[in-house]
Coordinates of C-alpha atoms and ligand atoms in Angstrom, one line a residue:
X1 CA -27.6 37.2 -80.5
X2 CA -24.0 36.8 -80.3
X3 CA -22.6 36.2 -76.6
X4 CA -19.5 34.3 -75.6
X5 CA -21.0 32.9 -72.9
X6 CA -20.6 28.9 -71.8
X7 CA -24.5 27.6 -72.1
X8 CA -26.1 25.8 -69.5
X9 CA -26.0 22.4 -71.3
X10 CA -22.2 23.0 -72.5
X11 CA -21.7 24.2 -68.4
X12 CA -23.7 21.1 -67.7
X13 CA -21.4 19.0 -70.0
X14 CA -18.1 20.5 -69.4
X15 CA -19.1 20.4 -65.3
X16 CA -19.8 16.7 -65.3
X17 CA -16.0 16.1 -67.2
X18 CA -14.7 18.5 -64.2
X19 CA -16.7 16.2 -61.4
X20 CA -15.0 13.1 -62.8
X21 CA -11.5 14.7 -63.1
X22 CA -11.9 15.2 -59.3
X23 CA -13.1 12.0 -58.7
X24 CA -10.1 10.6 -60.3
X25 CA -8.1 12.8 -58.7
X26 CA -8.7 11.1 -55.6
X27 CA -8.8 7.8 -56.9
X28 CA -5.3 8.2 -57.9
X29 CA -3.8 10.6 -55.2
X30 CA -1.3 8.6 -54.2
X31 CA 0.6 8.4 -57.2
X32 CA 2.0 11.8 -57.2
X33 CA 4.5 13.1 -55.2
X34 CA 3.4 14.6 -51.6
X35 CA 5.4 17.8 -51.9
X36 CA 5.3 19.4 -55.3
X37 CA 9.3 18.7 -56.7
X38 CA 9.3 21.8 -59.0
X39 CA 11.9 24.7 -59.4
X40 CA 10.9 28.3 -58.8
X41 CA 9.4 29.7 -61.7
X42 CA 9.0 26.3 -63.8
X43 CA 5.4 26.3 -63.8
X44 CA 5.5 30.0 -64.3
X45 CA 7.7 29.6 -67.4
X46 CA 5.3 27.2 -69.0
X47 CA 2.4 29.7 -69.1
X48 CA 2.2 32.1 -72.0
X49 CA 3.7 35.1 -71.3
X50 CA 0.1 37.0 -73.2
X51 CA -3.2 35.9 -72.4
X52 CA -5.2 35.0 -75.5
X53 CA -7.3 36.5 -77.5
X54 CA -9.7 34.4 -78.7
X55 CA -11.4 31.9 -76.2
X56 CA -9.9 28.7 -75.9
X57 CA -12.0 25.2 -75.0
X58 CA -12.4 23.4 -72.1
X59 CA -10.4 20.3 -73.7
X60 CA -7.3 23.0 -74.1
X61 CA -7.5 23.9 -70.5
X62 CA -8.0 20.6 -68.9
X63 CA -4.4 19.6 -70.7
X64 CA -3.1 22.4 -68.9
X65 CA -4.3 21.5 -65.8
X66 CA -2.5 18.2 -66.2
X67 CA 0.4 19.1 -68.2
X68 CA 1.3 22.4 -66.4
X69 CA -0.4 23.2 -63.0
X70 CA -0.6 19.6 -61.3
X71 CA 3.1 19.4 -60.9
X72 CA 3.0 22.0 -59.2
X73 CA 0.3 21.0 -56.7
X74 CA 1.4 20.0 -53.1
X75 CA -1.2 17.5 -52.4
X76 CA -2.5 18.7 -49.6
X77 CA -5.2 16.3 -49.5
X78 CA -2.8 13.1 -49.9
X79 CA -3.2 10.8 -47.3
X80 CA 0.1 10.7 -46.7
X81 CA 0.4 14.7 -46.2
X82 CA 1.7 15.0 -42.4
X83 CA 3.1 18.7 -42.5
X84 CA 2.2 22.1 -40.7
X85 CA -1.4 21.2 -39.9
X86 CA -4.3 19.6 -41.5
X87 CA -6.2 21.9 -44.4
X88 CA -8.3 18.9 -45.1
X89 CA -11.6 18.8 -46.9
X90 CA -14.6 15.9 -48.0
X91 CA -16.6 15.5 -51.1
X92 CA -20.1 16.8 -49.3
X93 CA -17.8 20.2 -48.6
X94 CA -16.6 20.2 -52.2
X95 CA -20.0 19.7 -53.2
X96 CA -21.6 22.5 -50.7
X97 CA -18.9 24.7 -52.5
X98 CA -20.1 23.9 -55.9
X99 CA -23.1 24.9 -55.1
X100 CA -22.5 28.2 -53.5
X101 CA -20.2 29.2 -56.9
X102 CA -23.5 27.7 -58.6
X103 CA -25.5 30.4 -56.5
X104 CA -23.2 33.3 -56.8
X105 CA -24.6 34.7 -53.8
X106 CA -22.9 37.9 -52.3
X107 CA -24.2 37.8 -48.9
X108 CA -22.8 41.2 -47.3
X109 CA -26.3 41.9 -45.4
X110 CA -29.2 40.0 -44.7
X111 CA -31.7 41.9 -47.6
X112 CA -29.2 40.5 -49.9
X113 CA -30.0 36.9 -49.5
X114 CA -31.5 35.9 -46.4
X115 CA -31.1 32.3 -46.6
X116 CA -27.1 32.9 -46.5
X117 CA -27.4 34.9 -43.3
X118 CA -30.2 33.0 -41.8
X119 CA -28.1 29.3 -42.8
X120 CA -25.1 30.8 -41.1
X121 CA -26.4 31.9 -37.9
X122 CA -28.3 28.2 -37.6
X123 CA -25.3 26.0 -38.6
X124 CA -22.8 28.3 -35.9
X125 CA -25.2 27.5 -33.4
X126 CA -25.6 23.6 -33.9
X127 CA -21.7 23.5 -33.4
X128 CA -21.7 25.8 -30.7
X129 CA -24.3 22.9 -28.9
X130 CA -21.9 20.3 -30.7
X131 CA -19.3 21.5 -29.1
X132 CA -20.9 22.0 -25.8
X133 CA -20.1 26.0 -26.2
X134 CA -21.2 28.4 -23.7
X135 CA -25.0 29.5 -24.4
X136 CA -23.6 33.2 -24.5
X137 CA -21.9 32.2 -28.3
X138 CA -25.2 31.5 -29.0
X139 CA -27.6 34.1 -31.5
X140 CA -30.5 33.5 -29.0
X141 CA -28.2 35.1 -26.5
X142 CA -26.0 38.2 -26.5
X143 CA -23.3 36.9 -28.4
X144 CA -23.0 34.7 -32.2
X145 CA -21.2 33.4 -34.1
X146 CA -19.7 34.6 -37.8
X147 CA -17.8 32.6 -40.1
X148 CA -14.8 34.9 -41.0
X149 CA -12.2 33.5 -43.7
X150 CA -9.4 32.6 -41.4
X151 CA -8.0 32.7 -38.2
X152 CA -5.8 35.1 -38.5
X153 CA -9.0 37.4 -39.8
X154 CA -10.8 36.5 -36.3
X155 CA -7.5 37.5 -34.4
X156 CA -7.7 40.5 -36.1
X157 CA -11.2 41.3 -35.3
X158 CA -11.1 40.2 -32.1
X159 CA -8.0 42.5 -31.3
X160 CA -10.1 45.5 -33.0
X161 CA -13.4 45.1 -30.7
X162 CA -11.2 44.9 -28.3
X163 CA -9.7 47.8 -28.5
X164 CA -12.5 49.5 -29.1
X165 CA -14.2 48.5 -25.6
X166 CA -11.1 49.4 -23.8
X167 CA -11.2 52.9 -25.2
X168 CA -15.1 52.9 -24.9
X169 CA -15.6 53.0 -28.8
X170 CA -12.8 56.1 -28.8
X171 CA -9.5 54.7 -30.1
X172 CA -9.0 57.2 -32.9
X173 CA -8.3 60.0 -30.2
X174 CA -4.6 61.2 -30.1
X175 CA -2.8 59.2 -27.4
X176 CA -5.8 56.8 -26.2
X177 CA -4.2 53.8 -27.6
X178 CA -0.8 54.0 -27.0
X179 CA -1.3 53.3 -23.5
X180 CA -3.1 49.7 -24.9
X181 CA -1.1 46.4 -24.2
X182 CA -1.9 42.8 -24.8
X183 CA -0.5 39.3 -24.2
X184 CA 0.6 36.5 -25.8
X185 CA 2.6 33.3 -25.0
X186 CA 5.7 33.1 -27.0
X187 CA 4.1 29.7 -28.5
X188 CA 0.8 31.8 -29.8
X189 CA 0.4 31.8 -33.3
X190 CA 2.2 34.9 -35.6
X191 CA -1.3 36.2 -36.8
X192 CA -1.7 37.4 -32.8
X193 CA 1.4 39.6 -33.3
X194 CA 0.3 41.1 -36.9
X195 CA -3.4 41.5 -35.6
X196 CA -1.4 44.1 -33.0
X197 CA 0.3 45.8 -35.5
X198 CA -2.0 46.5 -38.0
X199 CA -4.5 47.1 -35.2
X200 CA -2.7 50.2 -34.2
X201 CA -1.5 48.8 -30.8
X202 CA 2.0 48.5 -31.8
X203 CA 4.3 45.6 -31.9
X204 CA 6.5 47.4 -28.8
X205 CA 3.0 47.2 -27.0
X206 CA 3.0 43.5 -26.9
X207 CA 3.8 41.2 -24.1
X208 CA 5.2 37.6 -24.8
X209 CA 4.8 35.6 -22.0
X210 CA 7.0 32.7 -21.1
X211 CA 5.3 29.2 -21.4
X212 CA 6.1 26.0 -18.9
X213 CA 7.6 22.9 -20.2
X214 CA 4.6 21.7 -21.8
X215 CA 5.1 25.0 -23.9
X216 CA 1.6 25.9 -22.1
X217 CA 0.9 30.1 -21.1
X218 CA 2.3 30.7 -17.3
X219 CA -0.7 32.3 -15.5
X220 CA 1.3 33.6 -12.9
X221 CA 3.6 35.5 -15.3
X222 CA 0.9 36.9 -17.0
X223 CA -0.6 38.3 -13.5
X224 CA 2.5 39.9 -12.6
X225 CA 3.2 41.1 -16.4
X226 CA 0.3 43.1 -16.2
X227 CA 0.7 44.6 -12.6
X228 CA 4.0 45.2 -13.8
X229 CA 2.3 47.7 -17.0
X230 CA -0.2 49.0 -14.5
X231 CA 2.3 50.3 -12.4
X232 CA 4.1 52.2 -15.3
X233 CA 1.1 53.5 -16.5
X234 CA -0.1 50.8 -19.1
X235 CA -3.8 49.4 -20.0
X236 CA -4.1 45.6 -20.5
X237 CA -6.4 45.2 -22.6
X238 CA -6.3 41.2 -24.4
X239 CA -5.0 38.0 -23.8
X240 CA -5.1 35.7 -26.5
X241 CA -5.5 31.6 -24.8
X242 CA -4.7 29.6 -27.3
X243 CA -6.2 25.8 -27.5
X244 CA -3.6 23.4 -29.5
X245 CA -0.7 26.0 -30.6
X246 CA 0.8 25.3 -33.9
X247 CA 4.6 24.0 -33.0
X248 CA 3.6 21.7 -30.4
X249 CA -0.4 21.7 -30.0
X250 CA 0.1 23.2 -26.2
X251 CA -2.8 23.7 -24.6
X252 CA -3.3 27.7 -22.4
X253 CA -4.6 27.2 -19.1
X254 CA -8.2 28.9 -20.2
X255 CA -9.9 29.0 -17.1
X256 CA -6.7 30.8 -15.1
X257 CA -6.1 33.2 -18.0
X258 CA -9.8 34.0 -17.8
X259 CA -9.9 34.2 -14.4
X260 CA -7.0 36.5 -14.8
X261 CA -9.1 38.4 -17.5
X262 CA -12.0 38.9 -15.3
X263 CA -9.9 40.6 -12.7
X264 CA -8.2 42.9 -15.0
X265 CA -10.8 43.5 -17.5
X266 CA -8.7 42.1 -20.6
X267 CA -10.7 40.7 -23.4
X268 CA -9.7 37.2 -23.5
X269 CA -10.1 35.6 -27.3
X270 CA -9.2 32.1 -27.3
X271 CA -7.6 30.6 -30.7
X272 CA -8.5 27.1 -31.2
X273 CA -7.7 27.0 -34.5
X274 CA -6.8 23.7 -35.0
X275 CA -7.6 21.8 -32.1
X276 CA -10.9 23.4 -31.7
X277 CA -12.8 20.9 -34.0
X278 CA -11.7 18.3 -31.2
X279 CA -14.1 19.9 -29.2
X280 CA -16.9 17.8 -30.8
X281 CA -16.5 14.5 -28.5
X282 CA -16.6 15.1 -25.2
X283 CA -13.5 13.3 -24.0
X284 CA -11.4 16.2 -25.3
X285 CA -13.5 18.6 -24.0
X286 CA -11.4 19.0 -20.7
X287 CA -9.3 21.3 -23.0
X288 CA -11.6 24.2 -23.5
X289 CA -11.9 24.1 -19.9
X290 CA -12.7 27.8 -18.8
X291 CA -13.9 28.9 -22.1
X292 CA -17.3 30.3 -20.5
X293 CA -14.5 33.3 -19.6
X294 CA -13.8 33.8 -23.2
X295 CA -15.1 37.2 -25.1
X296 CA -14.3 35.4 -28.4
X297 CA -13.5 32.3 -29.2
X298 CA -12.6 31.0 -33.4
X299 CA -11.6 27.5 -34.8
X300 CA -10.8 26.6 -38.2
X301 CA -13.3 23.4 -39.8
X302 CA -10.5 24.2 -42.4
X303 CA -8.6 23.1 -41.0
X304 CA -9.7 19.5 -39.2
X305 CA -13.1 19.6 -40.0
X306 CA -13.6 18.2 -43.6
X307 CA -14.7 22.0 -45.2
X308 CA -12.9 23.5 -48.2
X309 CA -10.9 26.7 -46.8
X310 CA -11.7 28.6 -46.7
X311 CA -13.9 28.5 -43.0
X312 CA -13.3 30.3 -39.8
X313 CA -15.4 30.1 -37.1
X314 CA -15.8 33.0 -34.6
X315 CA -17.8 33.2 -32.1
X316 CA -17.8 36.1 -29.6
X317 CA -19.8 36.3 -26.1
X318 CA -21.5 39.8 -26.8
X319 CA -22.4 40.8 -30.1
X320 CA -23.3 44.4 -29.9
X321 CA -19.5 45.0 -28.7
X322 CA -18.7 44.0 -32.2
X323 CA -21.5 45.6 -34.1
X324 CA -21.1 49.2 -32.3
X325 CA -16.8 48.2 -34.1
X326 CA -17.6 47.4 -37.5
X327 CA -21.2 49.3 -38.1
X328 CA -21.0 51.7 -41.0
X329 CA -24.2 52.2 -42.7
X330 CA -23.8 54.1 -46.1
X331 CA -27.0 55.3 -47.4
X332 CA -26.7 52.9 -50.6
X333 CA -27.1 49.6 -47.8
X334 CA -30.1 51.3 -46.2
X335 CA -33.5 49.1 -46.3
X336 CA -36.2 48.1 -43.9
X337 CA -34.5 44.8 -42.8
X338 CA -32.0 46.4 -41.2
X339 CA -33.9 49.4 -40.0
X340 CA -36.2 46.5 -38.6
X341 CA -33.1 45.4 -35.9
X342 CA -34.8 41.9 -36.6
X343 CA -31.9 41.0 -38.7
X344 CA -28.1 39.8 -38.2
X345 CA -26.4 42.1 -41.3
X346 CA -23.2 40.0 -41.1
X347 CA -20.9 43.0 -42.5
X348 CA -21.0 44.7 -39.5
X349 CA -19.2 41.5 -37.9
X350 CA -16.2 41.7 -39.5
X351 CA -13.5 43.6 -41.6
X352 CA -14.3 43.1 -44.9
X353 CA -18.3 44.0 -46.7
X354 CA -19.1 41.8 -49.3
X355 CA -18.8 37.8 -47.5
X356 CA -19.6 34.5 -50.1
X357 CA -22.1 32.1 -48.7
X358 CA -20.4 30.1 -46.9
X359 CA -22.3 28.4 -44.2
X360 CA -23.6 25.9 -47.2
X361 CA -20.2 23.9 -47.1
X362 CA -20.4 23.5 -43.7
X363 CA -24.3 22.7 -43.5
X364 CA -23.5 19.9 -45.9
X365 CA -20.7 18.4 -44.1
X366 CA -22.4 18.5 -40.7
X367 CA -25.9 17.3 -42.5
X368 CA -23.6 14.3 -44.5
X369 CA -21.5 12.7 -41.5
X370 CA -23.7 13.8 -38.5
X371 CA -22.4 14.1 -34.9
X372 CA -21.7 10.3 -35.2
X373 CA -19.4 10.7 -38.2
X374 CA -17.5 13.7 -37.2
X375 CA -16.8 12.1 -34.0
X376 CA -15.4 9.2 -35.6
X377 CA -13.2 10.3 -37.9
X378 CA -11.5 13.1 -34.9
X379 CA -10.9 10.2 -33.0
X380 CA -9.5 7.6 -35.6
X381 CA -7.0 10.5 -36.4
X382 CA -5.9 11.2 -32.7
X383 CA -5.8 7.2 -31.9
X384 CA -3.6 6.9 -35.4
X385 CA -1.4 9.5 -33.5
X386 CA -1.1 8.1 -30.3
X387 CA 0.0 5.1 -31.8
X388 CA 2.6 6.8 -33.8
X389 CA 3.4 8.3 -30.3
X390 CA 3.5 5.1 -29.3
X391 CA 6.1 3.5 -31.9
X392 CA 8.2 6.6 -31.6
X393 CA 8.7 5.3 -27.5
X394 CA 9.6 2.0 -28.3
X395 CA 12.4 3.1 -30.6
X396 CA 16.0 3.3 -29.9
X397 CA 16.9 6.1 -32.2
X398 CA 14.0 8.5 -31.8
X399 CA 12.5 10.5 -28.9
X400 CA 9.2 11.8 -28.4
X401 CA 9.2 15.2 -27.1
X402 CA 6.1 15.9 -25.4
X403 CA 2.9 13.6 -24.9
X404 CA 1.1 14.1 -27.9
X405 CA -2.7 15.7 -26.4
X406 CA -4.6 14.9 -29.9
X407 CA -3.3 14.1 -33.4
X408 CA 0.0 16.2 -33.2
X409 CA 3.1 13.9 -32.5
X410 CA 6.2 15.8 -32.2
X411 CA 9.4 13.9 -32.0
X412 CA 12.9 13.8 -33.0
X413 CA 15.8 11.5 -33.7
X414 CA 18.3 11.0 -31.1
X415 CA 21.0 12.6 -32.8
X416 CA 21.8 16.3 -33.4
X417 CA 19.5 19.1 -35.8
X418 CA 21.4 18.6 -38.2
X419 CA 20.6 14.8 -39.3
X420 CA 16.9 15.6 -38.0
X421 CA 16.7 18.2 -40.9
X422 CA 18.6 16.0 -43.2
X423 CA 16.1 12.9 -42.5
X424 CA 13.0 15.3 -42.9
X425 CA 14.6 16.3 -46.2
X426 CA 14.9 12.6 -47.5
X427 CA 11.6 11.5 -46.7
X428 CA 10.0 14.4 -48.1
X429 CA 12.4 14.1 -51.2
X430 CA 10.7 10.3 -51.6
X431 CA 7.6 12.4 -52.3
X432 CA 5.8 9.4 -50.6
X433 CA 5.1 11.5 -47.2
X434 CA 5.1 15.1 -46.6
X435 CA 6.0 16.0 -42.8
X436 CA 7.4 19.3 -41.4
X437 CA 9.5 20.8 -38.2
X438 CA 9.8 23.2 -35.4
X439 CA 11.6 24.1 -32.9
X440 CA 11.0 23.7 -29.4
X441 CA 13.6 24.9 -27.1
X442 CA 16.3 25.7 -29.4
X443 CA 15.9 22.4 -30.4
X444 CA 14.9 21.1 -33.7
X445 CA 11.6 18.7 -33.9
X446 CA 9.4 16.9 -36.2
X447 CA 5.9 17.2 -36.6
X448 CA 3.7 14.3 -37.8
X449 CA 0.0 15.8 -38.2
X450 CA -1.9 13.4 -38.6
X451 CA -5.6 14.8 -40.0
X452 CA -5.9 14.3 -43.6
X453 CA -9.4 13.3 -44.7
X454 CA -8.5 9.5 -46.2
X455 CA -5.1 9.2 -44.2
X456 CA -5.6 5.1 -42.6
X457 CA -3.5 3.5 -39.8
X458 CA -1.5 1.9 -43.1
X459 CA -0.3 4.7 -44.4
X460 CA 1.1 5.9 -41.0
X461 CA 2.9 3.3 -40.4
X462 CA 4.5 3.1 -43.6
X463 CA 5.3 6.6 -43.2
X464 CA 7.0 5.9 -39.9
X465 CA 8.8 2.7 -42.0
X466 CA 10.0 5.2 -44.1
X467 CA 11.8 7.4 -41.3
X468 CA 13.2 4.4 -40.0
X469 CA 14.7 3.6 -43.0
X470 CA 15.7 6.5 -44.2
X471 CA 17.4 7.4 -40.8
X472 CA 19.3 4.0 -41.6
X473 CA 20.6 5.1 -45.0
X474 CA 21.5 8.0 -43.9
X475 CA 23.6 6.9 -41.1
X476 CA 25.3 4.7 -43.1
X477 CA 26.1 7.0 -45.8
Ligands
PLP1 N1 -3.8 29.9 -35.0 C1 -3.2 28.7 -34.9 C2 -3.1 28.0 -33.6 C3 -2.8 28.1 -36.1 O1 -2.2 26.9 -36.0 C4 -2.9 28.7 -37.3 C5 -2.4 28.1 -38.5 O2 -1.4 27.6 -38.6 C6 -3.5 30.0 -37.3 C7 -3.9 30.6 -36.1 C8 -3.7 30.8 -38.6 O3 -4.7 30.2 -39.3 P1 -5.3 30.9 -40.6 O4 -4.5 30.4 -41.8 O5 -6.7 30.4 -40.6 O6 -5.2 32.3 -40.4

């Protein structure tokens, strides 16, 4: 019977050609440039305008990929990538991903694969005891943990309960949630401030508080913030802590915003997105200090972790809070599983239904490198950026602008922005090194993070050659 379909022993064939291009790939990495050097809309300009007709073969495609698309990769996964934050990943993760694809499982509720739902709730809960979490994120206790897609995903969801406890599960009532207010530093990540608006809170009911000069939440401003709304008739409702903030990896004060939580009855959701995967050895732990406070708590291993993104963890302190949120049950998703109550049915966790299964990546990297591993590599990175810390104070021409509290150094040369920008510009034009900036007050910085899967102490320092000398050309030009 005719089909068009790829058989198992061509998939088998073709996927074994596709394993080895990725294993070159990463043999070779270091040969392209870090940040992709194409124009808007060249690779776009190289693609047919129709798509074809007739089916085209694997051979034809793979050309493509090398001829068309992989100029205009970023390599994210170069060791020598150093921008925005780590989105780094492993083989075992790639492999873990494979396989889900391979399985095509659509997990949305527990009847439709168990071993997806039953994988997830197991792995979220060795990390939770990795991480030394409180027992209440645990799935033998009131709360859990879900792997949503991102962070900004969790944010959302965590905004959303939220809101829905403040208004005891009544927020679609005229009037009930314009009274709603939450609270952010002004360093907390954007995805806090969209989570508001599309939440229905409204951007005007949103409170940026000041930070200190570690760029850290002020506790007391918070306090007085939200006597300030009670007085004219507001209701706090969320804080959002944040553990390692994107421009400069400040760390919130957790236990004092929780303390201030308690008091007021504010959901506190924490947002460790990047840091959080720190939390596996226990010297950084001092960090999370307070998070036995938190009503929800997320971290990307997308991010630092060695797991393909996409991977959000989010882990909230009581479950049903969220379930009683997100529960819709349409008669088509009825079935004795559910009716049971013996079962997590993970679309009522979160925003969207249909979820892939991807608790396998993660099993996989935790199964492959083991506490032991993990550990190692977190540290390596965050002793390969104190050093670069380290270098940065011994230099004449370049400033360090805070203490570096993991593998985030932020820094700057000693002259003004606009050399600082020029410099970045440079070295990224080299496409050896890809690095990024901020600004922290007013003031322009660059960020060397430092969390890429194969990135060595070498490669570091020849990065920080590279600034050196290309702050020396450029002075001299
Ligand atoms: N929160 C923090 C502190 C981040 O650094 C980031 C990413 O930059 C995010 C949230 C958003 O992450 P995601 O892309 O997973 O939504």
């Amino acid at each position: 019977m005719k089909n068009y379909h790829l058989s198992p022993s061509q998939f088998r064939e073709e996927g074994k050609k596709i394993i080895d291009w990725i294993a070159d790939y990463y043999e070779h990495i270091e040969k392209y440039p870090v940040l992709s050097q194409v124009k808007p809309g060249e690779i776009k300009n190289k693609l047919p305008e129709n798509p074809p007709q007739k089916g085209e073969s694997f051979d034809a495609m793979m050309r493509d990929l090398d001829e068309i698309i992989m100029p205009g990769i970023t390599h994210w996964q170069s060791p020598n990538f150093y921008a925005y934050f780590p989105s780094n990943t492993s083989f075992p993760s790639i492999l873990g991903d494979l396989v889900s694809s391979g399985l095509g499982v659509q997990g949305m509720i527990w009847a439709t694969s168990p071993a997806a739902t039953e994988l997830e709730t197991r792995v979220l809960d060795w990390l939770a005891e990795m991480m030394d979490m409180p027992e209440k994120f645990k799935s033998n206790s009131t709360g859990g943990g879900v792997i949503q897609d991102t962070a900004s995903t969790s944010a959302l969801t965590a905004v959303i309960a939220a809101r829905e406890r403040a208004t005891k599960f009544e927020s679609n009532k005229t009037g009930v949630r314009q009274k709603l207010v939450a609270y952010v530093s002004s360093q907390t990540h954007s995805s806090l401030e969209k989570a508001i608006k599309m939440a229905g809170i409204g951007s005007e009911n949103l409170r940026v508080i000041d930070v200190d000069e570690q760029f850290a939440m002020q506790p007391e401003l918070l306090e007085k913030q939200i006597q300030k709304d009670r007085t004219e008739g507001f209701q706090p409702f969320f804080v959002c802590a944040t553990i390692g903030t994107t421009s400069s990896n400040a760390i919130d004060p957790v236990r004092q915003i929780g303390e201030i939580c308690q008091k007021e009855n504010c959901w506190m959701h924490v947002d460790a997105a990047m840091a959080g995967t720190a939390m596996l050895c226990p010297e950084f732990r001092h960090f999370k200090d307070g998070v036995e406070l938190a009503d929800s708590y997320c971290f990307n291993p997308h991010k630092w972790m060695f797991t393909n993104f996409d991977c959000d963890v989010f882990w909230v302190a009581n479950r049903n809070e969220l379930i009683h949120t997100f529960s819709i049950l349409p008669e088509y998703l009825k079935n004795k599983a559910t009716e049971s109550g013996a079962v997590f049915d993970y679309r009522d966790w979160h925003v969207q239904l249909g979820r892939r299964f991807r608790s396998l990546k993660l099993w996989f990297v935790i199964r492959h490198y083991g506490i032991e591993g993990l550990q190692f590599h977190i540290r390596k990175h965050v002793e390969m950026a104190q050093n670069f810390a380290g270098w940065v104070k011994e230099s004449n021409d370049f400033e360090l602008v805070l203490d570096p509290p993991l593998n985030l150094v932020c820094f700057r040369h000693k002259s003004n922005d606009e050399f600082n920008m020029k410099l970045m510009n440079a070295v990224n034009e080299t496409g050896k090194a890809f690095f990024t900036h901020t600004k922290l007050n007013g003031q322009v910085v660059l960020r060397m993070s430092i969390g890429q899967t194969h990135t060595e102490e070498k490669h570091v320092k020849d990065t920080w050659d590279l600034i050196q000398n290309s702050a020396i050309s450029l002075e001299k030009a």
